[in-house]
CSV table of N, CA and C in Angstrom, one decimal:
chain,number,residue,atom,x,y,z
A,132,MET,N,2.2,-13.7,-18.6
A,132,MET,CA,2.6,-12.6,-17.8
A,132,MET,C,3.7,-12.9,-16.9
A,133,ALA,N,4.7,-12.1,-16.8
A,133,ALA,CA,5.9,-12.4,-16.0
A,133,ALA,C,5.6,-11.9,-14.5
A,134,THR,N,6.0,-12.6,-13.6
A,134,THR,CA,5.9,-12.2,-12.2
A,134,THR,C,7.0,-11.2,-11.8
A,135,VAL,N,6.6,-10.1,-11.2
A,135,VAL,CA,7.6,-9.1,-10.8
A,135,VAL,C,7.5,-9.1,-9.3
A,136,ILE,N,8.7,-9.3,-8.7
A,136,ILE,CA,8.7,-9.3,-7.2
A,136,ILE,C,9.5,-8.0,-6.8
A,137,VAL,N,8.9,-7.2,-6.0
A,137,VAL,CA,9.5,-5.9,-5.6
A,137,VAL,C,10.0,-6.0,-4.2
A,138,PRO,N,11.3,-5.7,-3.9
A,138,PRO,CA,11.8,-5.7,-2.6
A,138,PRO,C,11.0,-4.8,-1.7
A,139,ARG,N,10.8,-5.1,-0.4
A,139,ARG,CA,10.0,-4.3,0.5
A,139,ARG,C,10.5,-2.9,0.6
A,140,GLN,N,11.8,-2.7,0.6
A,140,GLN,CA,12.3,-1.3,0.7
A,140,GLN,C,11.9,-0.5,-0.5
A,141,ALA,N,11.7,-1.1,-1.7
A,141,ALA,CA,11.4,-0.4,-2.9
A,141,ALA,C,10.0,0.0,-3.1
A,142,ILE,N,9.1,-0.5,-2.2
A,142,ILE,CA,7.7,-0.1,-2.3
A,142,ILE,C,7.5,1.3,-1.8
A,143,PRO,N,7.0,2.2,-2.6
A,143,PRO,CA,6.8,3.6,-2.1
A,143,PRO,C,5.6,3.7,-1.1
A,144,GLY,N,5.7,4.7,-0.3
A,144,GLY,CA,4.6,5.0,0.6
A,144,GLY,C,4.9,6.2,1.4
A,145,PRO,N,3.9,6.7,2.2
A,145,PRO,CA,4.1,7.9,3.0
A,145,PRO,C,5.0,7.5,4.2
A,146,ARG,N,5.7,8.5,4.8
A,146,ARG,CA,6.5,8.2,5.9
A,146,ARG,C,5.6,7.9,7.1
A,147,ALA,N,6.1,7.1,8.0
A,147,ALA,CA,5.4,6.7,9.2
A,147,ALA,C,5.9,7.6,10.4
A,148,LEU,N,5.0,7.9,11.3
A,148,LEU,CA,5.3,8.6,12.5
A,148,LEU,C,6.2,7.7,13.4
A,149,PRO,N,7.1,8.2,14.1
A,149,PRO,CA,8.0,7.3,14.9
A,149,PRO,C,7.3,6.4,15.9
A,150,LEU,N,6.4,6.8,16.6
A,150,LEU,CA,5.7,6.0,17.6
A,150,LEU,C,4.6,5.2,17.1
A,151,LEU,N,3.9,5.7,16.1
A,151,LEU,CA,2.7,5.0,15.6
A,151,LEU,C,2.9,4.1,14.4
A,152,SER,N,4.0,4.3,13.7
A,152,SER,CA,4.3,3.6,12.5
A,152,SER,C,3.2,3.7,11.5
A,153,TRP,N,2.7,2.6,10.9
A,153,TRP,CA,1.7,2.6,9.8
A,153,TRP,C,0.3,3.0,10.4
A,154,ARG,N,0.2,2.9,11.7
A,154,ARG,CA,-1.1,3.1,12.4
A,154,ARG,C,-1.7,4.5,12.1
A,155,ALA,N,-0.8,5.5,12.1
A,155,ALA,CA,-1.2,6.9,11.9
A,155,ALA,C,-1.8,7.0,10.5
A,156,ASN,N,-1.2,6.3,9.5
A,156,ASN,CA,-1.7,6.4,8.1
A,156,ASN,C,-3.0,5.6,8.0
A,157,MET,N,-3.1,4.5,8.8
A,157,MET,CA,-4.4,3.8,8.8
A,157,MET,C,-5.5,4.6,9.4
A,158,LEU,N,-5.3,5.5,10.3
A,158,LEU,CA,-6.3,6.4,10.9
A,158,LEU,C,-6.8,7.3,9.8
A,159,LYS,N,-5.8,7.8,9.0
A,159,LYS,CA,-6.2,8.7,7.8
A,159,LYS,C,-7.1,7.9,6.8
A,160,LEU,N,-6.8,6.7,6.6
A,160,LEU,CA,-7.5,5.8,5.7
A,160,LEU,C,-9.0,5.6,6.3
A,161,TYR,N,-9.1,5.4,7.6
A,161,TYR,CA,-10.4,5.2,8.2
A,161,TYR,C,-11.3,6.5,8.1
A,162,GLN,N,-10.6,7.7,8.2
A,162,GLN,CA,-11.3,8.9,8.2
A,162,GLN,C,-12.0,9.2,6.9
A,163,ASN,N,-11.3,9.0,5.8
A,163,ASN,CA,-11.9,9.2,4.5
A,163,ASN,C,-11.2,8.2,3.5
A,164,PRO,N,-11.7,7.0,3.4
A,164,PRO,CA,-11.0,6.0,2.6
A,164,PRO,C,-10.9,6.3,1.2
A,165,PHE,N,-11.9,6.8,0.5
A,165,PHE,CA,-11.8,7.0,-0.9
A,165,PHE,C,-10.8,8.2,-1.2
A,166,LYS,N,-10.9,9.2,-0.5
A,166,LYS,CA,-10.0,10.3,-0.7
A,166,LYS,C,-8.5,9.9,-0.4
A,167,TYR,N,-8.3,9.2,0.7
A,167,TYR,CA,-6.9,8.8,1.0
A,167,TYR,C,-6.4,7.8,0.0
A,168,LEU,N,-7.2,6.8,-0.4
A,168,LEU,CA,-6.7,5.8,-1.4
A,168,LEU,C,-6.4,6.5,-2.7
A,169,ARG,N,-7.2,7.5,-3.1
A,169,ARG,CA,-7.0,8.2,-4.4
A,169,ARG,C,-5.7,9.0,-4.3
A,170,TRP,N,-5.4,9.6,-3.1
A,170,TRP,CA,-4.2,10.4,-2.9
A,170,TRP,C,-3.0,9.4,-2.9
A,171,LEU,N,-3.1,8.3,-2.3
A,171,LEU,CA,-2.0,7.3,-2.3
A,171,LEU,C,-1.7,6.9,-3.8
A,172,HIS,N,-2.7,6.6,-4.5
A,172,HIS,CA,-2.5,6.2,-5.9
A,172,HIS,C,-1.9,7.3,-6.8
A,173,ASP,N,-2.4,8.5,-6.6
A,173,ASP,CA,-1.9,9.7,-7.4
A,173,ASP,C,-0.5,10.0,-7.0
A,174,THR,N,-0.1,9.9,-5.7
A,174,THR,CA,1.2,10.3,-5.2
A,174,THR,C,2.2,9.2,-5.4
A,175,TYR,N,1.9,8.0,-5.2
A,175,TYR,CA,2.9,6.9,-5.2
A,175,TYR,C,2.8,5.9,-6.3
A,176,GLY,N,1.7,5.8,-7.0
A,176,GLY,CA,1.6,4.9,-8.1
A,176,GLY,C,0.8,3.7,-7.8
A,177,ASP,N,1.0,2.6,-8.6
A,177,ASP,CA,0.1,1.5,-8.6
A,177,ASP,C,0.3,0.5,-7.4
A,178,LEU,N,1.5,0.5,-6.8
A,178,LEU,CA,1.8,-0.3,-5.7
A,178,LEU,C,2.3,0.5,-4.5
A,179,VAL,N,1.6,0.5,-3.4
A,179,VAL,CA,1.9,1.5,-2.3
A,179,VAL,C,1.8,0.7,-1.0
A,180,THR,N,2.7,1.1,-0.1
A,180,THR,CA,2.6,0.6,1.3
A,180,THR,C,2.1,1.7,2.2
A,181,LEU,N,1.5,1.4,3.3
A,181,LEU,CA,1.0,2.4,4.2
A,181,LEU,C,2.1,3.1,5.0
A,182,ALA,N,3.3,2.6,5.0
A,182,ALA,CA,4.5,3.2,5.6
A,182,ALA,C,5.7,2.7,4.9
A,183,GLN,N,6.6,3.7,4.6
A,183,GLN,CA,7.8,3.4,3.9
A,183,GLN,C,8.6,2.3,4.7
A,184,GLY,N,9.1,1.3,4.0
A,184,GLY,CA,10.0,0.3,4.6
A,184,GLY,C,9.2,-0.7,5.4
A,185,ASP,N,7.9,-0.6,5.4
A,185,ASP,CA,7.1,-1.6,6.2
A,185,ASP,C,6.0,-2.1,5.2
A,186,ALA,N,6.2,-3.4,4.7
A,186,ALA,CA,5.2,-3.9,3.7
A,186,ALA,C,4.1,-4.7,4.4
A,187,SER,N,3.8,-4.4,5.6
A,187,SER,CA,2.7,-5.1,6.3
A,187,SER,C,1.3,-4.8,5.6
A,188,TYR,N,1.1,-3.6,5.2
A,188,TYR,CA,-0.1,-3.3,4.5
A,188,TYR,C,0.2,-2.6,3.1
A,189,VAL,N,-0.1,-3.3,2.1
A,189,VAL,CA,0.2,-2.9,0.7
A,189,VAL,C,-1.1,-2.7,-0.1
A,190,CYS,N,-1.2,-1.6,-0.8
A,190,CYS,CA,-2.4,-1.4,-1.7
A,190,CYS,C,-1.9,-1.6,-3.1
A,191,ALA,N,-2.6,-2.4,-3.9
A,191,ALA,CA,-2.3,-2.6,-5.3
A,191,ALA,C,-3.5,-2.1,-6.1
A,192,PHE,N,-3.2,-1.1,-7.0
A,192,PHE,CA,-4.2,-0.5,-7.8
A,192,PHE,C,-4.2,-1.0,-9.2
A,193,GLY,N,-5.3,-1.4,-9.7
A,193,GLY,CA,-5.4,-1.8,-11.1
A,193,GLY,C,-5.5,-3.3,-11.3
A,194,PRO,N,-6.2,-3.7,-12.3
A,194,PRO,CA,-6.5,-5.1,-12.5
A,194,PRO,C,-5.2,-6.0,-12.7
A,195,ALA,N,-4.2,-5.5,-13.4
A,195,ALA,CA,-3.0,-6.3,-13.6
A,195,ALA,C,-2.3,-6.7,-12.3
A,196,LEU,N,-2.1,-5.7,-11.5
A,196,LEU,CA,-1.4,-6.0,-10.2
A,196,LEU,C,-2.3,-6.9,-9.3
A,197,ASN,N,-3.6,-6.6,-9.2
A,197,ASN,CA,-4.4,-7.4,-8.4
A,197,ASN,C,-4.5,-8.9,-8.9
A,198,PHE,N,-4.6,-9.1,-10.2
A,198,PHE,CA,-4.5,-10.4,-10.8
A,198,PHE,C,-3.2,-11.1,-10.4
A,199,GLN,N,-2.1,-10.4,-10.5
A,199,GLN,CA,-0.8,-11.0,-10.2
A,199,GLN,C,-0.7,-11.4,-8.8
A,200,LEU,N,-1.2,-10.5,-7.9
A,200,LEU,CA,-1.1,-10.8,-6.5
A,200,LEU,C,-2.1,-12.0,-6.0
A,201,LEU,N,-3.3,-11.9,-6.5
A,201,LEU,CA,-4.3,-12.8,-6.0
A,201,LEU,C,-4.3,-14.2,-6.7
A,202,THR,N,-3.6,-14.4,-7.8
A,202,THR,CA,-3.5,-15.7,-8.4
A,202,THR,C,-2.2,-16.4,-8.1
A,203,ASP,N,-1.3,-15.8,-7.4
A,203,ASP,CA,0.0,-16.4,-7.0
A,203,ASP,C,0.0,-16.7,-5.5
A,204,PRO,N,-0.2,-18.0,-5.1
A,204,PRO,CA,-0.3,-18.3,-3.7
A,204,PRO,C,1.0,-18.0,-2.9
A,205,HIS,N,2.1,-17.8,-3.6
A,205,HIS,CA,3.4,-17.5,-2.8
A,205,HIS,C,3.4,-16.0,-2.5
A,206,LEU,N,2.7,-15.2,-3.2
A,206,LEU,CA,2.7,-13.7,-3.0
A,206,LEU,C,1.5,-13.4,-2.0
A,207,PHE,N,0.4,-14.1,-2.2
A,207,PHE,CA,-0.8,-13.7,-1.4
A,207,PHE,C,-1.0,-14.6,-0.3
């Protein structure tokens, strides 16, 4: 399996509010985690960040991406 490295700016995700950044999206995640994660996956795909341009919090959906992330010490 080839390792694919995606630049931070290329990871899709919802826009962040100016003052709260990714924290506003984290609040949505805390309110209803299953619904919000499903929405993120349906809207943005298999690799999603909680705020566009900020790769502090990234969600990887599916076994292939999770395997790739969790087995490579340089990525995880």
